Short mmCIF file of N, CA and C in Angstrom, two decimals:
data_model
loop_
_atom_site.label_atom_id
_atom_site.label_comp_id
_atom_site.label_asym_id
_atom_site.label_seq_id
_atom_site.Cartn_x
_atom_site.Cartn_y
_atom_site.Cartn_z
N MET A 1 0.84 -1.19 0.00
CA MET A 1 0.00 0.00 0.00
C MET A 1 0.88 1.25 0.00
N ASN A 2 0.40 2.26 -0.69
CA ASN A 2 1.09 3.55 -0.64
C ASN A 2 0.38 4.45 0.37
N ARG A 3 0.87 5.66 0.52
CA ARG A 3 0.34 6.61 1.51
C ARG A 3 -1.16 6.83 1.32
N LYS A 4 -1.59 7.09 0.09
CA LYS A 4 -3.00 7.34 -0.20
C LYS A 4 -3.85 6.13 0.16
N GLU A 5 -3.41 4.95 -0.21
CA GLU A 5 -4.17 3.72 0.09
C GLU A 5 -4.25 3.47 1.60
N ILE A 6 -3.18 3.80 2.31
CA ILE A 6 -3.20 3.63 3.77
C ILE A 6 -4.22 4.57 4.40
N LEU A 7 -4.25 5.82 3.98
CA LEU A 7 -5.23 6.76 4.52
C LEU A 7 -6.65 6.32 4.20
N GLU A 8 -6.87 5.81 3.01
CA GLU A 8 -8.20 5.28 2.64
C GLU A 8 -8.56 4.09 3.53
N PHE A 9 -7.61 3.20 3.75
CA PHE A 9 -7.85 2.02 4.60
C PHE A 9 -8.20 2.44 6.02
N VAL A 10 -7.44 3.38 6.56
CA VAL A 10 -7.67 3.86 7.93
C VAL A 10 -9.06 4.48 8.05
N ASN A 11 -9.45 5.32 7.11
CA ASN A 11 -10.76 5.95 7.15
C ASN A 11 -11.89 4.94 6.97
N SER A 12 -11.64 3.87 6.23
CA SER A 12 -12.65 2.83 6.02
C SER A 12 -12.75 1.88 7.20
N ASN A 13 -11.77 1.88 8.07
CA ASN A 13 -11.72 1.00 9.24
C ASN A 13 -11.42 1.85 10.47
N PRO A 14 -12.39 2.68 10.91
CA PRO A 14 -12.11 3.71 11.91
C PRO A 14 -11.93 3.24 13.36
N ILE A 15 -12.24 2.00 13.63
CA ILE A 15 -11.99 1.48 14.98
C ILE A 15 -10.56 0.94 14.99
N PHE A 16 -9.76 1.43 15.93
CA PHE A 16 -8.36 1.03 16.00
C PHE A 16 -7.95 0.81 17.44
N HIS A 17 -6.79 0.26 17.62
CA HIS A 17 -6.21 0.10 18.95
C HIS A 17 -4.97 0.97 19.05
N MET A 18 -4.81 1.58 20.20
CA MET A 18 -3.69 2.48 20.45
C MET A 18 -2.86 1.95 21.61
N ALA A 19 -1.56 1.92 21.41
CA ALA A 19 -0.63 1.54 22.47
C ALA A 19 0.08 2.79 22.98
N THR A 20 0.14 2.88 24.31
CA THR A 20 0.89 3.94 24.99
C THR A 20 1.72 3.27 26.07
N VAL A 21 2.59 4.07 26.70
CA VAL A 21 3.39 3.56 27.80
C VAL A 21 3.22 4.51 28.98
N ASP A 22 3.01 3.94 30.15
CA ASP A 22 2.94 4.71 31.39
C ASP A 22 4.07 4.18 32.27
N GLY A 23 5.16 4.93 32.35
CA GLY A 23 6.35 4.41 33.04
C GLY A 23 6.91 3.26 32.22
N ASP A 24 6.95 2.08 32.83
CA ASP A 24 7.41 0.91 32.08
C ASP A 24 6.27 -0.07 31.80
N THR A 25 5.03 0.41 31.91
CA THR A 25 3.87 -0.44 31.70
C THR A 25 3.16 -0.05 30.41
N PRO A 26 3.05 -0.99 29.46
CA PRO A 26 2.31 -0.68 28.24
C PRO A 26 0.80 -0.75 28.47
N HIS A 27 0.07 0.05 27.71
CA HIS A 27 -1.39 0.06 27.76
C HIS A 27 -1.92 0.09 26.33
N VAL A 28 -2.93 -0.71 26.06
CA VAL A 28 -3.57 -0.75 24.76
C VAL A 28 -5.07 -0.59 24.97
N ARG A 29 -5.70 0.22 24.13
CA ARG A 29 -7.14 0.37 24.23
C ARG A 29 -7.72 0.62 22.85
N GLY A 30 -9.01 0.28 22.71
CA GLY A 30 -9.73 0.54 21.47
C GLY A 30 -10.09 2.01 21.38
N MET A 31 -10.07 2.55 20.18
CA MET A 31 -10.34 3.96 19.94
C MET A 31 -11.20 4.10 18.68
N LEU A 32 -11.72 5.30 18.49
CA LEU A 32 -12.50 5.62 17.30
C LEU A 32 -11.84 6.80 16.59
N LEU A 33 -11.44 6.58 15.37
CA LEU A 33 -10.82 7.60 14.54
C LEU A 33 -11.82 8.72 14.24
N TYR A 34 -11.36 9.96 14.23
CA TYR A 34 -12.20 11.03 13.71
C TYR A 34 -11.97 11.18 12.21
N ARG A 35 -10.71 11.35 11.81
CA ARG A 35 -10.39 11.40 10.39
C ARG A 35 -8.89 11.21 10.19
N ALA A 36 -8.56 10.82 8.98
CA ALA A 36 -7.15 10.71 8.57
C ALA A 36 -7.04 11.32 7.18
N ASP A 37 -6.11 12.26 7.03
CA ASP A 37 -5.90 12.90 5.73
C ASP A 37 -4.46 13.41 5.66
N GLU A 38 -4.19 14.25 4.68
CA GLU A 38 -2.83 14.75 4.49
C GLU A 38 -2.33 15.58 5.67
N ASN A 39 -3.25 16.02 6.55
CA ASN A 39 -2.86 16.79 7.73
C ASN A 39 -2.58 15.93 8.96
N GLY A 40 -2.87 14.64 8.88
CA GLY A 40 -2.60 13.74 9.99
C GLY A 40 -3.80 12.90 10.38
N ILE A 41 -3.62 12.14 11.43
CA ILE A 41 -4.64 11.23 11.96
C ILE A 41 -5.20 11.88 13.23
N VAL A 42 -6.50 12.14 13.23
CA VAL A 42 -7.14 12.88 14.31
C VAL A 42 -8.05 11.96 15.12
N PHE A 43 -7.94 12.05 16.44
CA PHE A 43 -8.80 11.30 17.35
C PHE A 43 -8.99 12.14 18.61
N ASN A 44 -9.89 11.70 19.47
CA ASN A 44 -10.15 12.46 20.69
C ASN A 44 -10.31 11.54 21.89
N THR A 45 -10.20 12.14 23.05
CA THR A 45 -10.43 11.46 24.32
C THR A 45 -10.85 12.53 25.33
N GLY A 46 -11.12 12.12 26.54
CA GLY A 46 -11.46 13.07 27.59
C GLY A 46 -10.26 13.36 28.47
N LYS A 47 -10.17 14.57 28.96
CA LYS A 47 -9.05 14.94 29.83
C LYS A 47 -9.14 14.27 31.19
N ILE A 48 -10.25 13.60 31.48
CA ILE A 48 -10.39 12.85 32.73
C ILE A 48 -9.82 11.43 32.61
N LYS A 49 -9.43 11.03 31.41
CA LYS A 49 -9.01 9.66 31.14
C LYS A 49 -7.51 9.44 31.40
N ASP A 50 -7.18 8.17 31.72
CA ASP A 50 -5.77 7.79 31.85
C ASP A 50 -5.02 8.07 30.56
N LEU A 51 -5.67 7.84 29.41
CA LEU A 51 -5.03 8.08 28.12
C LEU A 51 -4.51 9.51 28.02
N TYR A 52 -5.31 10.48 28.44
CA TYR A 52 -4.88 11.88 28.40
C TYR A 52 -3.61 12.08 29.23
N ARG A 53 -3.59 11.54 30.43
CA ARG A 53 -2.40 11.68 31.29
C ARG A 53 -1.19 10.98 30.66
N GLN A 54 -1.40 9.82 30.06
CA GLN A 54 -0.29 9.10 29.43
C GLN A 54 0.27 9.88 28.25
N LEU A 55 -0.61 10.43 27.40
CA LEU A 55 -0.14 11.18 26.24
C LEU A 55 0.53 12.49 26.63
N THR A 56 0.11 13.07 27.75
CA THR A 56 0.75 14.29 28.24
C THR A 56 2.19 13.99 28.67
N LYS A 57 2.39 12.85 29.31
CA LYS A 57 3.74 12.46 29.76
C LYS A 57 4.61 11.96 28.62
N ASN A 58 4.00 11.16 27.73
CA ASN A 58 4.76 10.54 26.65
C ASN A 58 3.87 10.47 25.41
N PRO A 59 4.04 11.38 24.46
CA PRO A 59 3.16 11.43 23.30
C PRO A 59 3.48 10.42 22.19
N LYS A 60 4.41 9.50 22.44
CA LYS A 60 4.72 8.48 21.43
C LYS A 60 3.69 7.36 21.52
N VAL A 61 3.16 6.98 20.34
CA VAL A 61 2.09 5.98 20.28
C VAL A 61 2.31 5.05 19.11
N GLU A 62 1.57 3.95 19.13
CA GLU A 62 1.41 3.13 17.94
C GLU A 62 -0.08 2.84 17.80
N LEU A 63 -0.58 3.03 16.59
CA LEU A 63 -1.98 2.78 16.27
C LEU A 63 -2.05 1.54 15.40
N CYS A 64 -3.08 0.72 15.61
CA CYS A 64 -3.23 -0.49 14.81
C CYS A 64 -4.65 -0.54 14.26
N PHE A 65 -4.77 -0.45 12.95
CA PHE A 65 -6.04 -0.53 12.24
C PHE A 65 -6.12 -1.88 11.55
N SER A 66 -7.30 -2.48 11.54
CA SER A 66 -7.49 -3.79 10.93
C SER A 66 -8.81 -3.81 10.18
N ASN A 67 -8.86 -4.59 9.10
CA ASN A 67 -10.12 -4.72 8.39
C ASN A 67 -11.03 -5.77 9.04
N GLY A 68 -10.51 -6.57 9.97
CA GLY A 68 -11.33 -7.53 10.71
C GLY A 68 -11.83 -8.70 9.89
N ILE A 69 -11.26 -8.94 8.73
CA ILE A 69 -11.71 -10.04 7.87
C ILE A 69 -10.68 -11.16 7.97
N PHE A 70 -10.99 -12.20 8.72
CA PHE A 70 -10.01 -13.24 9.00
C PHE A 70 -9.44 -13.85 7.73
N GLU A 71 -10.29 -14.11 6.74
CA GLU A 71 -9.83 -14.77 5.52
C GLU A 71 -8.90 -13.89 4.69
N ASN A 72 -8.96 -12.58 4.90
CA ASN A 72 -8.12 -11.64 4.15
C ASN A 72 -7.68 -10.52 5.09
N LEU A 73 -7.09 -10.92 6.21
CA LEU A 73 -6.75 -9.95 7.26
C LEU A 73 -5.67 -8.99 6.79
N ILE A 74 -5.95 -7.72 6.98
CA ILE A 74 -4.99 -6.64 6.72
C ILE A 74 -4.88 -5.82 8.00
N GLN A 75 -3.66 -5.55 8.37
CA GLN A 75 -3.40 -4.75 9.57
C GLN A 75 -2.43 -3.64 9.19
N VAL A 76 -2.77 -2.41 9.56
CA VAL A 76 -1.89 -1.27 9.33
C VAL A 76 -1.50 -0.71 10.69
N ARG A 77 -0.21 -0.70 10.95
CA ARG A 77 0.30 -0.15 12.21
C ARG A 77 1.00 1.16 11.89
N ILE A 78 0.71 2.18 12.70
CA ILE A 78 1.28 3.51 12.48
C ILE A 78 1.91 4.00 13.78
N ALA A 79 3.19 4.27 13.73
CA ALA A 79 3.92 4.76 14.91
C ALA A 79 4.23 6.24 14.70
N GLY A 80 4.23 6.96 15.81
CA GLY A 80 4.56 8.37 15.73
C GLY A 80 4.32 9.09 17.04
N THR A 81 4.37 10.39 16.97
CA THR A 81 4.18 11.25 18.13
C THR A 81 2.95 12.11 17.90
N VAL A 82 2.06 12.14 18.89
CA VAL A 82 0.84 12.94 18.77
C VAL A 82 1.04 14.34 19.32
N GLU A 83 0.25 15.27 18.80
CA GLU A 83 0.23 16.65 19.28
C GLU A 83 -1.19 16.98 19.70
N ALA A 84 -1.34 17.68 20.80
CA ALA A 84 -2.66 18.14 21.24
C ALA A 84 -3.10 19.30 20.36
N LEU A 85 -4.39 19.33 20.04
CA LEU A 85 -4.97 20.42 19.25
C LEU A 85 -6.01 21.13 20.12
N GLU A 86 -5.79 22.38 20.42
CA GLU A 86 -6.76 23.17 21.17
C GLU A 86 -7.51 24.05 20.18
N ASP A 87 -8.35 23.42 19.38
CA ASP A 87 -9.10 24.09 18.32
C ASP A 87 -10.59 23.93 18.63
N LEU A 88 -11.21 24.97 19.15
CA LEU A 88 -12.61 24.90 19.57
C LEU A 88 -13.53 24.54 18.41
N GLU A 89 -13.27 25.07 17.23
CA GLU A 89 -14.14 24.75 16.08
C GLU A 89 -14.04 23.27 15.72
N LEU A 90 -12.85 22.70 15.79
CA LEU A 90 -12.69 21.27 15.53
C LEU A 90 -13.40 20.45 16.60
N LYS A 91 -13.29 20.85 17.85
CA LYS A 91 -14.00 20.15 18.93
C LYS A 91 -15.50 20.18 18.69
N LYS A 92 -16.03 21.34 18.29
CA LYS A 92 -17.46 21.45 18.01
C LYS A 92 -17.85 20.55 16.83
N GLU A 93 -17.01 20.50 15.83
CA GLU A 93 -17.26 19.65 14.67
C GLU A 93 -17.32 18.18 15.08
N ILE A 94 -16.37 17.74 15.89
CA ILE A 94 -16.34 16.35 16.36
C ILE A 94 -17.61 16.04 17.14
N VAL A 95 -17.95 16.88 18.08
CA VAL A 95 -19.14 16.64 18.91
C VAL A 95 -20.41 16.63 18.07
N SER A 96 -20.48 17.49 17.07
CA SER A 96 -21.68 17.55 16.21
C SER A 96 -21.89 16.24 15.45
N LYS A 97 -20.82 15.49 15.23
CA LYS A 97 -20.91 14.23 14.49
C LYS A 97 -20.92 12.99 15.39
N ARG A 98 -20.83 13.22 16.70
CA ARG A 98 -20.80 12.10 17.65
C ARG A 98 -21.81 12.36 18.77
N ASP A 99 -23.02 11.88 18.53
CA ASP A 99 -24.11 12.12 19.48
C ASP A 99 -23.78 11.67 20.90
N PHE A 100 -23.01 10.61 21.03
CA PHE A 100 -22.71 10.09 22.37
C PHE A 100 -21.88 11.07 23.21
N LEU A 101 -21.21 12.03 22.57
CA LEU A 101 -20.42 13.02 23.30
C LEU A 101 -21.25 14.21 23.78
N LYS A 102 -22.37 14.48 23.15
CA LYS A 102 -23.14 15.69 23.43
C LYS A 102 -23.55 15.83 24.90
N PRO A 103 -24.13 14.80 25.53
CA PRO A 103 -24.51 14.97 26.95
C PRO A 103 -23.32 15.26 27.86
N TRP A 104 -22.20 14.65 27.57
CA TRP A 104 -21.00 14.86 28.38
C TRP A 104 -20.49 16.30 28.20
N ILE A 105 -20.43 16.77 26.96
CA ILE A 105 -19.97 18.14 26.69
C ILE A 105 -20.94 19.15 27.30
N ASP A 106 -22.25 18.88 27.25
CA ASP A 106 -23.23 19.78 27.88
C ASP A 106 -22.96 19.89 29.37
N LYS A 107 -22.48 18.81 29.96
CA LYS A 107 -22.23 18.78 31.40
C LYS A 107 -20.89 19.42 31.78
N VAL A 108 -19.81 19.10 31.02
CA VAL A 108 -18.46 19.53 31.44
C VAL A 108 -17.84 20.60 30.54
N GLY A 109 -18.37 20.81 29.36
CA GLY A 109 -17.82 21.82 28.46
C GLY A 109 -16.74 21.29 27.53
N TYR A 110 -16.45 22.05 26.51
CA TYR A 110 -15.47 21.65 25.49
C TYR A 110 -14.04 21.58 26.04
N GLU A 111 -13.76 22.27 27.11
CA GLU A 111 -12.41 22.27 27.68
C GLU A 111 -11.96 20.86 28.05
N GLN A 112 -12.90 20.01 28.41
CA GLN A 112 -12.55 18.65 28.85
C GLN A 112 -12.33 17.67 27.69
N LEU A 113 -12.60 18.11 26.47
CA LEU A 113 -12.39 17.26 25.30
C LEU A 113 -10.96 17.47 24.79
N ALA A 114 -10.19 16.40 24.74
CA ALA A 114 -8.82 16.45 24.24
C ALA A 114 -8.79 15.90 22.82
N VAL A 115 -8.26 16.68 21.90
CA VAL A 115 -8.14 16.26 20.50
C VAL A 115 -6.66 16.19 20.16
N TYR A 116 -6.31 15.12 19.45
CA TYR A 116 -4.91 14.89 19.08
C TYR A 116 -4.78 14.64 17.59
N VAL A 117 -3.59 14.94 17.08
CA VAL A 117 -3.25 14.61 15.71
C VAL A 117 -1.89 13.92 15.71
N LEU A 118 -1.79 12.88 14.90
CA LEU A 118 -0.51 12.23 14.65
C LEU A 118 -0.11 12.62 13.24
N LYS A 119 0.97 13.41 13.16
CA LYS A 119 1.48 13.85 11.87
C LYS A 119 2.76 13.07 11.56
N LYS A 120 3.03 12.88 10.30
CA LYS A 120 4.29 12.27 9.88
C LYS A 120 4.55 10.93 10.55
N GLY A 121 3.52 10.11 10.68
CA GLY A 121 3.69 8.79 11.24
C GLY A 121 4.40 7.87 10.26
N THR A 122 4.85 6.74 10.77
CA THR A 122 5.47 5.71 9.95
C THR A 122 4.57 4.50 9.98
N ALA A 123 4.12 4.07 8.81
CA ALA A 123 3.17 2.96 8.72
C ALA A 123 3.85 1.71 8.19
N THR A 124 3.33 0.58 8.62
CA THR A 124 3.72 -0.70 8.06
C THR A 124 2.45 -1.52 7.89
N VAL A 125 2.39 -2.27 6.80
CA VAL A 125 1.21 -3.06 6.46
C VAL A 125 1.54 -4.52 6.62
N TRP A 126 0.64 -5.25 7.29
CA TRP A 126 0.81 -6.68 7.50
C TRP A 126 -0.39 -7.40 6.92
N THR A 127 -0.13 -8.50 6.21
CA THR A 127 -1.19 -9.38 5.74
C THR A 127 -0.73 -10.81 5.97
N MET A 128 -1.66 -11.73 5.87
CA MET A 128 -1.29 -13.14 5.99
C MET A 128 -0.28 -13.50 4.90
N ALA A 129 -0.48 -12.98 3.71
CA ALA A 129 0.40 -13.30 2.58
C ALA A 129 1.82 -12.75 2.76
N THR A 130 1.96 -11.63 3.48
CA THR A 130 3.28 -11.02 3.64
C THR A 130 3.84 -11.24 5.04
N ASN A 131 3.24 -12.14 5.78
CA ASN A 131 3.58 -12.38 7.18
C ASN A 131 5.06 -12.59 7.45
N THR A 132 5.75 -13.28 6.57
CA THR A 132 7.16 -13.61 6.83
C THR A 132 8.14 -12.74 6.04
N GLU A 133 7.63 -11.76 5.31
CA GLU A 133 8.49 -10.89 4.53
C GLU A 133 9.00 -9.73 5.39
N PRO A 134 10.13 -9.15 5.03
CA PRO A 134 10.62 -7.98 5.78
C PRO A 134 9.61 -6.85 5.73
N LYS A 135 9.56 -6.07 6.79
CA LYS A 135 8.62 -4.94 6.86
C LYS A 135 9.04 -3.83 5.91
N GLU A 136 8.05 -3.21 5.33
CA GLU A 136 8.26 -2.01 4.52
C GLU A 136 7.64 -0.85 5.28
N PHE A 137 8.36 0.26 5.40
CA PHE A 137 7.88 1.40 6.16
C PHE A 137 7.49 2.53 5.20
N ILE A 138 6.29 3.06 5.41
CA ILE A 138 5.76 4.11 4.57
C ILE A 138 5.58 5.36 5.42
N GLN A 139 6.15 6.47 4.98
CA GLN A 139 6.00 7.73 5.69
C GLN A 139 4.66 8.36 5.33
N LEU A 140 3.93 8.76 6.34
CA LEU A 140 2.62 9.39 6.10
C LEU A 140 2.74 10.91 6.16
#
């Protein structure tokens, strides 16, 4: 896959897993992508979450997107460093498209919503067919 195909794959498979490190303990959790494009990979969390504290201490992450099709499994892993985005209009846009966030934002306000972007990540694609081949790294 090239850069364009990876971004298309990521947007088509928006549920991903993110790995972070807290001290010497790794943590992995499921996440929901907001968007991926030429400006980076955007996602959000709450500032009350462990994830927010972990990213504040160590913004290095690895994201793993999968198509979930066992017979033709494709996995895209993207490593990089995330940056916090304090963009109120972007936060409003995210909340407008995610009904489950609205009651929480009504209660605590937009300040508690943390939005991140991963720019210039390094991706690698894994499939059953390429399982034993050397990894190829694609700059996003």
